[in-house]
Coordinates of C-alpha atoms in Angstrom, one line a residue:
M635 CA 131.7 100.8 112.2
T636 CA 128.8 99.9 110.5
E637 CA 128.6 101.7 106.7
I638 CA 125.2 102.5 106.4
K639 CA 123.6 103.6 103.3
I640 CA 120.4 105.9 102.5
Y641 CA 118.8 106.7 99.0
N642 CA 119.1 110.6 99.2
T643 CA 116.4 112.2 96.9
K644 CA 118.0 114.8 96.4
A645 CA 121.5 112.7 94.7
R646 CA 118.9 109.9 92.8
A647 CA 121.2 107.7 94.1
K648 CA 121.8 105.6 97.1
E649 CA 125.0 107.0 98.5
V650 CA 127.0 106.3 101.8
F651 CA 126.5 108.0 105.1
E652 CA 128.9 110.1 106.8
P653 CA 127.5 112.3 109.7
I654 CA 129.0 115.7 109.7
D655 CA 130.0 114.5 113.3
P656 CA 129.9 111.4 114.5
K657 CA 129.2 112.5 117.9
N658 CA 126.4 114.4 116.6
V659 CA 123.9 112.7 113.9
R660 CA 120.7 114.6 113.7
L661 CA 118.2 114.0 112.1
Y662 CA 114.4 116.2 111.0
V663 CA 111.3 114.4 110.1
C664 CA 108.1 116.7 108.8
G665 CA 105.5 115.9 111.7
P666 CA 101.1 116.2 111.6
T667 CA 99.5 119.6 111.2
V668 CA 97.1 118.7 114.1
Y669 CA 93.4 119.3 113.2
D670 CA 92.1 115.3 113.0
R671 CA 93.1 112.1 113.7
A672 CA 96.4 110.5 111.9
H673 CA 95.5 108.4 109.2
L674 CA 97.0 105.3 108.2
G675 CA 99.0 107.3 105.7
N676 CA 100.0 109.2 108.2
A677 CA 101.6 107.2 110.3
R678 CA 103.8 105.3 107.6
P679 CA 106.6 108.0 107.6
V680 CA 106.7 107.6 111.7
V681 CA 107.1 104.3 111.7
V682 CA 109.9 104.2 108.6
F683 CA 111.6 107.2 110.4
D684 CA 111.7 105.5 113.7
V685 CA 113.3 102.5 112.5
L686 CA 115.8 104.9 111.4
Q687 CA 116.9 106.2 114.7
R688 CA 116.8 103.5 116.0
L689 CA 119.4 102.2 113.5
L690 CA 121.1 105.5 113.8
R691 CA 121.6 105.2 118.0
H692 CA 122.8 101.7 117.1
V693 CA 125.3 102.3 115.6
Y694 CA 126.3 105.5 116.8
G695 CA 125.4 105.6 120.4
A696 CA 121.8 106.7 122.0
E697 CA 123.1 109.8 123.7
H698 CA 125.1 110.9 119.9
V699 CA 121.4 111.3 117.9
T700 CA 119.0 113.8 118.0
Y701 CA 115.4 113.3 116.4
V702 CA 113.6 116.3 116.1
R703 CA 109.8 115.9 114.9
N704 CA 107.7 119.0 114.5
F705 CA 103.8 119.6 115.1
T706 CA 102.6 122.4 112.6
D707 CA 100.4 124.4 115.2
V708 CA 99.0 127.1 113.2
D709 CA 97.2 126.7 109.9
D710 CA 94.4 126.7 108.1
K711 CA 92.8 124.0 108.5
I712 CA 92.9 124.1 112.3
N713 CA 91.6 127.2 112.4
A714 CA 88.6 126.1 110.2
T715 CA 87.7 123.3 113.3
A716 CA 87.6 125.9 115.7
L717 CA 86.0 127.8 114.0
A718 CA 82.9 124.9 113.4
R719 CA 83.2 124.1 117.2
K720 CA 82.2 127.9 117.9
E721 CA 79.5 128.0 115.3
A722 CA 77.9 124.5 117.3
G723 CA 78.2 126.3 120.7
V724 CA 81.5 125.9 122.4
A725 CA 82.7 128.4 125.0
G726 CA 85.5 130.1 124.9
T727 CA 87.3 132.5 122.1
L728 CA 88.4 131.4 118.7
E729 CA 92.2 131.0 119.7
E730 CA 91.0 129.6 122.9
L731 CA 89.5 127.2 120.6
V732 CA 92.4 126.5 118.2
H733 CA 94.7 125.6 121.1
E734 CA 92.3 123.5 122.7
R735 CA 92.0 121.9 119.7
S736 CA 96.3 121.2 118.7
N737 CA 96.9 120.2 122.2
E738 CA 93.9 117.6 121.8
T739 CA 95.1 116.5 118.5
I740 CA 98.8 116.5 119.9
D741 CA 97.7 113.6 122.7
W742 CA 95.8 111.7 120.1
Y743 CA 98.7 111.7 117.7
L744 CA 101.5 111.1 120.8
H745 CA 99.5 108.1 122.0
D746 CA 98.2 106.3 118.7
M747 CA 101.9 106.6 117.4
G748 CA 103.2 104.8 120.4
A749 CA 100.6 102.0 120.3
L750 CA 102.3 101.5 116.9
G751 CA 106.0 100.9 118.9
A752 CA 107.2 104.7 118.0
E753 CA 109.8 106.0 120.4
E754 CA 109.0 109.5 120.9
P755 CA 111.9 111.8 119.6
D756 CA 114.0 113.7 120.9
E757 CA 112.6 117.2 120.5
M758 CA 109.0 117.8 119.5
P759 CA 108.7 121.5 118.7
R760 CA 105.6 123.3 117.9
A761 CA 105.4 125.6 115.6
T762 CA 103.6 128.7 117.6
E763 CA 106.6 128.2 120.2
Y764 CA 108.9 129.7 117.3
I765 CA 107.5 133.1 116.1
A766 CA 110.7 134.5 116.8
P767 CA 112.6 132.7 114.8
M768 CA 110.8 132.3 111.8
I769 CA 109.7 136.0 112.0
S770 CA 114.0 137.3 111.9
M771 CA 114.5 134.5 109.6
I772 CA 112.2 136.2 107.4
E773 CA 113.8 139.8 108.0
E774 CA 117.3 138.3 106.8
L775 CA 115.4 137.3 103.4
I776 CA 113.9 140.4 103.2
A777 CA 117.1 142.3 103.7
K778 CA 119.3 139.6 101.0
G779 CA 116.9 140.3 99.1
H780 CA 115.3 136.7 98.4
A781 CA 111.5 138.2 100.2
Y782 CA 109.3 140.6 99.0
E783 CA 106.5 142.7 101.3
A784 CA 103.4 143.1 99.0
E785 CA 99.3 143.8 100.9
G786 CA 100.6 142.7 103.8
H787 CA 102.0 139.5 103.1
V788 CA 105.7 138.7 102.8
L789 CA 106.5 136.2 99.5
F790 CA 109.8 134.0 98.7
A791 CA 110.8 135.4 95.4
V792 CA 111.4 132.3 93.8
E793 CA 113.5 133.7 91.3
S794 CA 116.3 134.7 93.6
Y795 CA 117.6 131.6 94.1
K796 CA 118.9 129.7 91.4
E797 CA 118.8 126.3 92.2
Y798 CA 115.3 125.5 93.0
G799 CA 114.0 122.6 91.5
A800 CA 116.9 120.4 92.2
L801 CA 115.5 118.3 95.3
S802 CA 112.4 117.1 93.4
G803 CA 114.1 117.6 89.5
R804 CA 111.3 119.9 88.1
S805 CA 111.8 122.6 85.9
V806 CA 110.0 126.0 86.5
D807 CA 107.5 125.3 83.9
D808 CA 106.5 122.0 85.2
M809 CA 106.3 123.2 88.9
I810 CA 103.7 125.8 87.9
A811 CA 101.8 123.2 85.8
G812 CA 101.7 120.7 88.7
A813 CA 101.7 122.9 91.8
R814 CA 98.5 124.4 93.5
V815 CA 99.7 128.0 93.2
E816 CA 97.5 130.5 95.0
V817 CA 97.1 133.0 92.3
A818 CA 97.9 136.1 93.9
P819 CA 97.8 139.5 91.9
Y820 CA 100.7 140.5 94.4
K821 CA 103.0 137.7 92.9
R822 CA 105.8 138.6 91.1
N823 CA 105.8 134.9 89.7
P824 CA 103.0 132.5 90.2
L825 CA 105.6 130.0 92.5
D826 CA 106.7 132.8 94.8
F827 CA 105.5 131.3 98.5
V828 CA 104.0 133.0 101.4
L829 CA 106.5 133.3 104.1
W830 CA 103.7 135.1 106.5
K831 CA 100.8 136.6 105.8
P832 CA 98.0 139.1 108.0
S833 CA 95.9 137.4 110.5
S834 CA 92.6 138.5 112.0
D835 CA 91.7 139.9 115.7
E836 CA 89.9 136.3 116.3
L837 CA 92.5 134.4 114.5
P838 CA 96.0 133.4 116.2
G839 CA 98.5 135.6 115.6
W840 CA 101.3 137.7 116.6
D841 CA 102.7 141.3 116.1
S842 CA 105.6 141.5 113.4
P843 CA 107.5 144.4 111.4
F844 CA 105.8 143.7 108.2
G845 CA 103.3 145.4 105.7
K846 CA 103.3 149.4 105.9
A847 CA 101.4 149.5 109.5
P848 CA 102.8 146.6 111.4
G849 CA 100.3 144.1 112.9
R850 CA 98.9 140.6 113.5
G851 CA 100.0 137.7 111.2
R852 CA 100.9 134.3 111.5
P853 CA 103.6 132.6 109.2
G854 CA 103.4 130.7 106.5
W855 CA 103.8 126.6 106.4
H856 CA 107.2 126.3 105.0
I857 CA 109.5 128.8 106.9
E858 CA 107.6 127.0 109.9
C859 CA 110.3 124.1 109.0
S860 CA 113.6 125.8 108.4
A861 CA 112.9 128.3 111.6
M862 CA 112.6 125.3 114.0
S863 CA 115.1 123.0 112.4
L864 CA 118.1 125.9 112.1
E865 CA 117.1 126.4 116.2
L866 CA 117.3 123.0 117.1
L867 CA 120.0 121.5 114.5
G868 CA 121.7 124.1 113.2
A869 CA 122.8 125.0 109.7
S870 CA 123.9 121.8 108.3
F871 CA 122.5 118.6 109.7
D872 CA 122.6 115.8 108.5
I873 CA 119.2 114.2 107.3
H874 CA 115.4 115.4 106.7
G875 CA 112.9 113.4 105.9
G876 CA 109.1 112.8 105.5
G877 CA 106.7 111.6 103.2
N878 CA 107.2 111.9 98.7
D879 CA 104.3 114.3 98.8
L880 CA 106.4 116.7 100.9
Q881 CA 108.9 116.5 98.4
F882 CA 107.4 120.0 96.2
P883 CA 106.5 122.7 97.3
H884 CA 107.3 121.5 100.8
H885 CA 110.8 120.4 101.0
E886 CA 111.9 122.7 97.7
N887 CA 110.1 125.8 99.7
E888 CA 112.1 124.9 102.9
I889 CA 116.2 124.5 100.7
A890 CA 115.0 127.5 99.3
Q891 CA 114.5 129.5 101.9
S892 CA 117.0 127.7 104.1
K893 CA 120.0 128.4 102.2
C894 CA 119.2 131.9 101.1
A895 CA 119.2 132.7 104.6
H896 CA 121.8 130.8 105.9
P897 CA 124.0 130.0 102.9
E898 CA 127.1 129.2 105.2
G899 CA 125.0 126.4 105.6
S900 CA 124.2 123.5 103.8
F901 CA 121.0 122.6 105.2
A902 CA 119.7 118.7 104.8
R903 CA 122.7 116.7 103.5
Y904 CA 120.6 113.9 102.8
W905 CA 116.9 113.9 102.1
M906 CA 114.9 110.5 102.5
H907 CA 111.0 109.7 101.6
N908 CA 108.4 106.9 102.1
E909 CA 106.3 106.5 99.3
M910 CA 102.6 106.3 99.8
L911 CA 100.3 103.5 101.0
Q912 CA 96.5 101.7 99.2
V913 CA 94.2 100.2 101.1
E914 CA 93.2 96.9 98.8
G915 CA 95.2 98.1 95.9
K916 CA 93.5 101.8 95.7
K917 CA 94.1 105.2 97.4
M918 CA 92.8 105.8 100.3
S919 CA 89.6 107.7 99.9
K920 CA 86.9 108.5 102.2
S921 CA 84.4 108.6 98.7
L922 CA 85.8 105.1 98.6
G923 CA 84.5 103.9 101.9
N924 CA 88.4 103.2 103.1
F925 CA 89.6 105.4 104.4
F926 CA 90.6 104.8 108.3
T927 CA 93.0 106.4 111.0
V928 CA 95.0 104.4 112.9
H929 CA 93.2 105.0 115.9
D930 CA 90.0 103.4 114.0
L931 CA 91.8 100.0 113.8
L932 CA 92.9 100.5 117.4
E933 CA 89.5 100.4 118.6
Q934 CA 88.7 97.8 116.2
G935 CA 90.8 95.7 118.1
V936 CA 93.9 95.9 115.5
P937 CA 97.1 95.4 117.8
G938 CA 99.6 98.2 117.3
E939 CA 102.4 96.1 116.8
V940 CA 100.3 94.2 113.8
I941 CA 100.3 97.8 112.2
R942 CA 103.9 98.4 112.5
F943 CA 104.4 94.9 111.0
V944 CA 102.4 95.1 107.9
F945 CA 104.3 98.3 107.3
L946 CA 107.5 96.9 107.7
R947 CA 107.1 94.4 105.6
T948 CA 107.2 96.8 102.3
H949 CA 110.3 98.9 101.9
Y950 CA 109.7 102.4 102.5
R951 CA 110.4 103.9 98.8
K952 CA 108.3 101.0 97.4
P953 CA 104.0 102.0 97.6
M954 CA 102.7 100.1 100.6
N955 CA 99.5 97.8 100.1
W956 CA 97.4 97.6 103.1
T957 CA 94.8 94.4 102.8
E958 CA 93.3 92.3 105.6
K959 CA 95.1 89.6 104.2
K960 CA 98.2 91.2 105.1
R961 CA 97.1 91.6 108.8
E962 CA 96.0 88.6 109.4
E963 CA 99.3 87.2 108.3
A964 CA 100.9 89.9 111.1
E965 CA 99.1 88.8 113.5
K966 CA 99.8 85.2 112.9
T967 CA 103.5 85.4 112.4
L968 CA 103.8 88.4 115.7
R969 CA 102.2 85.6 117.4
K970 CA 104.5 82.7 116.9
W971 CA 106.9 84.9 117.3
R972 CA 105.9 86.1 120.6
Q973 CA 105.5 82.9 121.5
F974 CA 109.1 81.6 120.9
A975 CA 110.6 84.5 122.5
G976 CA 108.2 87.1 124.2
G977 CA 109.2 85.8 127.9
I978 CA 112.9 86.7 127.9
V979 CA 114.9 89.5 128.6
A980 CA 116.8 89.5 125.5
M981 CA 120.6 89.9 126.0
G982 CA 124.0 91.0 124.1
G983 CA 123.2 92.4 120.5
P984 CA 120.9 91.7 117.0
D985 CA 122.1 89.4 114.0
A986 CA 124.7 90.9 111.7
Q987 CA 122.6 90.0 108.6
V988 CA 119.4 92.0 110.2
V989 CA 121.7 95.0 110.7
A990 CA 123.3 94.8 107.3
A991 CA 119.5 94.8 106.3
L992 CA 119.0 97.9 108.1
S993 CA 122.0 99.7 106.7
D994 CA 121.2 99.3 103.2
D995 CA 119.2 101.6 103.0
L996 CA 116.5 100.5 105.7
N997 CA 115.9 97.3 103.9
T998 CA 113.1 96.4 106.6
H999 CA 111.4 93.6 104.1
A1000 CA 115.4 92.4 104.3
A1001 CA 115.6 92.1 107.6
I1002 CA 112.3 90.6 108.5
T1003 CA 112.8 87.5 106.1
R1004 CA 115.7 87.3 108.3
L1005 CA 113.9 87.3 111.4
E1006 CA 111.9 84.6 109.6
E1007 CA 115.4 82.4 108.7
L1008 CA 116.1 83.0 112.6
Y1009 CA 113.1 82.3 113.9
K1010 CA 113.5 78.8 116.0
S1011 CA 116.9 78.3 113.9
A1012 CA 118.7 80.8 116.5
D1013 CA 119.2 81.9 120.2
A1014 CA 116.2 83.4 121.3
H1015 CA 118.2 86.3 123.1
V1016 CA 119.4 86.9 119.3
F1017 CA 116.1 86.3 117.8
R1018 CA 114.2 88.9 119.9
K1019 CA 117.0 91.7 119.9
S1020 CA 117.1 91.4 116.4
A1021 CA 113.3 92.1 116.8
E1022 CA 113.6 94.5 119.2
L1023 CA 115.7 96.4 116.5
L1024 CA 113.1 96.9 113.9
G1025 CA 110.5 97.8 117.0
L1026 CA 109.1 94.3 116.9
L1027 CA 108.0 91.9 120.2
T1028 CA 109.3 95.0 122.4
P1029 CA 107.6 94.7 126.2
E1030 CA 105.4 97.7 125.4
L1031 CA 103.7 96.2 122.5
G1032 CA 103.1 93.2 124.2
Q1033 CA 99.6 94.0 125.7
W1034 CA 97.7 92.7 123.2
F1035 CA 99.4 88.2 123.1
D1036 CA 98.0 86.1 125.5
G1037 CA 100.2 83.4 125.0
N1038 CA 98.6 80.9 126.7
S1039 CA 95.0 81.4 124.5
A1040 CA 95.2 81.3 120.6
P1041 CA 98.9 80.9 120.3
E1042 CA 98.3 77.8 122.0
A1043 CA 95.8 76.9 119.3
D1044 CA 97.8 78.3 116.0
E1045 CA 100.6 75.7 117.2
L1046 CA 98.3 73.0 117.4
V1047 CA 97.2 74.1 113.7
E1048 CA 100.8 74.3 112.4
Y1049 CA 101.9 71.2 114.4
A1050 CA 99.4 69.0 112.7
I1051 CA 100.0 70.7 108.9
S1052 CA 104.0 69.4 110.0
L1053 CA 102.7 66.1 110.1
R1054 CA 100.5 66.4 107.5
T1055 CA 103.6 67.5 105.0
E1056 CA 105.7 64.9 107.0
A1057 CA 103.7 62.0 106.0
K1058 CA 103.5 63.5 102.2
L1059 CA 106.6 63.2 101.6
A1060 CA 106.9 59.5 103.3
K1061 CA 104.5 58.4 101.1
D1062 CA 102.0 57.8 103.5
F1063 CA 98.9 59.1 101.8
A1064 CA 96.5 57.3 103.7
R1065 CA 97.7 59.3 107.1
A1066 CA 98.5 62.5 104.6
D1067 CA 94.5 62.2 104.6
A1068 CA 93.8 61.6 107.7
M1069 CA 95.7 64.4 109.3
R1070 CA 94.1 66.4 106.7
D1071 CA 90.5 65.2 107.2
L1072 CA 91.9 65.9 111.2
L1073 CA 92.1 69.5 110.7
L1074 CA 89.4 70.2 108.8
S1075 CA 87.0 68.8 111.4
A1076 CA 88.7 71.3 114.0
G1077 CA 87.5 74.1 111.1
V1078 CA 90.9 74.1 109.6
I1079 CA 90.8 74.3 105.4
V1080 CA 94.2 73.7 104.2
K1081 CA 95.9 74.6 100.7
D1082 CA 98.6 73.6 99.1
T1083 CA 100.0 75.8 96.9
P1084 CA 103.0 76.8 94.6
E1085 CA 104.3 78.9 97.3
G1086 CA 104.0 76.3 99.9
V1087 CA 101.2 74.7 102.8
T1088 CA 98.3 77.7 103.9
W1089 CA 95.4 77.5 106.2
E1090 CA 92.9 79.1 107.2
K1091 CA 90.2 78.8 109.7
T1092 CA 86.6 78.9 109.4
S1093 CA 83.5 80.3 111.5
N1094 CA 83.4 76.6 113.5
F1095 CA 86.8 76.5 114.4
D1096 CA 87.8 73.9 117.7
A1097 CA 91.0 73.5 118.6
S1098 CA 90.2 70.9 121.0
K1099 CA 89.8 68.4 118.3
L1100 CA 93.4 69.1 117.6
E1101 CA 94.7 68.3 121.5
G1102 CA 96.6 64.5 121.5
I1103 CA 97.6 64.5 118.2

């Protein structure tokens, strides 16, 4: 069986992946808080862990993998968007508007992530469907001395868990200094975090046994993932994933409350975190004008497959920089690949080196480099099957591609450039110059760089001038 290696954040090292049960490999990934459209940074972990679950299914069998990704559908941000709608005159109670907003945003999310080729997980639990297990876990934590009630809230007592901070590698002082912790007089420790809090009659809430006068409340964010993963994957499961911005406090808090409520379990054995995303070398920000959603790009005509390809060119543990140049290069490459292998129904298995690259801590960059080597130098079936393992060249993502239009023109350009290169190698400089002039007349600028030949179309590009070469 293929050996998979994973960089385990908790161990700070790459480790051989050994599932608890090879017949039941379990993966949990933190999903979105559904208050608005998913921006480009939200999409990166979706694509990263989609490739991981594809690899796991390839190695262990599709029926032996359970992939869970949750929806947080009870949150202050969701409440705020619903309140804004109500103040704008939208009919319905505030709770109804919250529910309506959550459903709408979940539909958007699944559509946009599907456009990137992300397969839907086996389970997509909503936090509001698991309130009873959350209450049960909170009661266990109180009974075991790991949580306490204060002014209608229930808080986890961080000092009761001696290993707190092991995942992120931070000291308590560093965590207090760097955390945006809520300052509240009823907290015993600044790092203590909310498991349950009061809720008004208008906002979503559930009856609970907490408080002097038990009443309406709602869960804190961190308890949601602990309860849902317990219900769907058990007290011990294999991999927990998410963006590295979730290491602290979210994942740190998940570990603490899960291990304290169920000390018989190991919770997640391996932790995987993807790095963040930038746009044109800068942090994505509305104030900088470089903030956009996946939906924005799709509406602008950027194919979802192109977005996915740009993501996968960078290793998941490295910061990813989205640029217009990368988008153009990705589309150009995918056009060539689909021209070569897009029309076949792939048979057989993927290339062994592509599988090996993905098995080495999900090295998608190396896998794509290998695909570039395989392009037109291997059986089209092997090439396409290998690309499909990364979620590329799938039929579902091919709607954007018209094999009889732009790709044909690009192929003419590439052919003309290859003739120019051959002429230069043969020292037939007159012919090389003639090919350069022909390309220029067709609206193609060719540049010789240390890395190789590059080209770009101008606004007066006319492929017909290259026909007949």
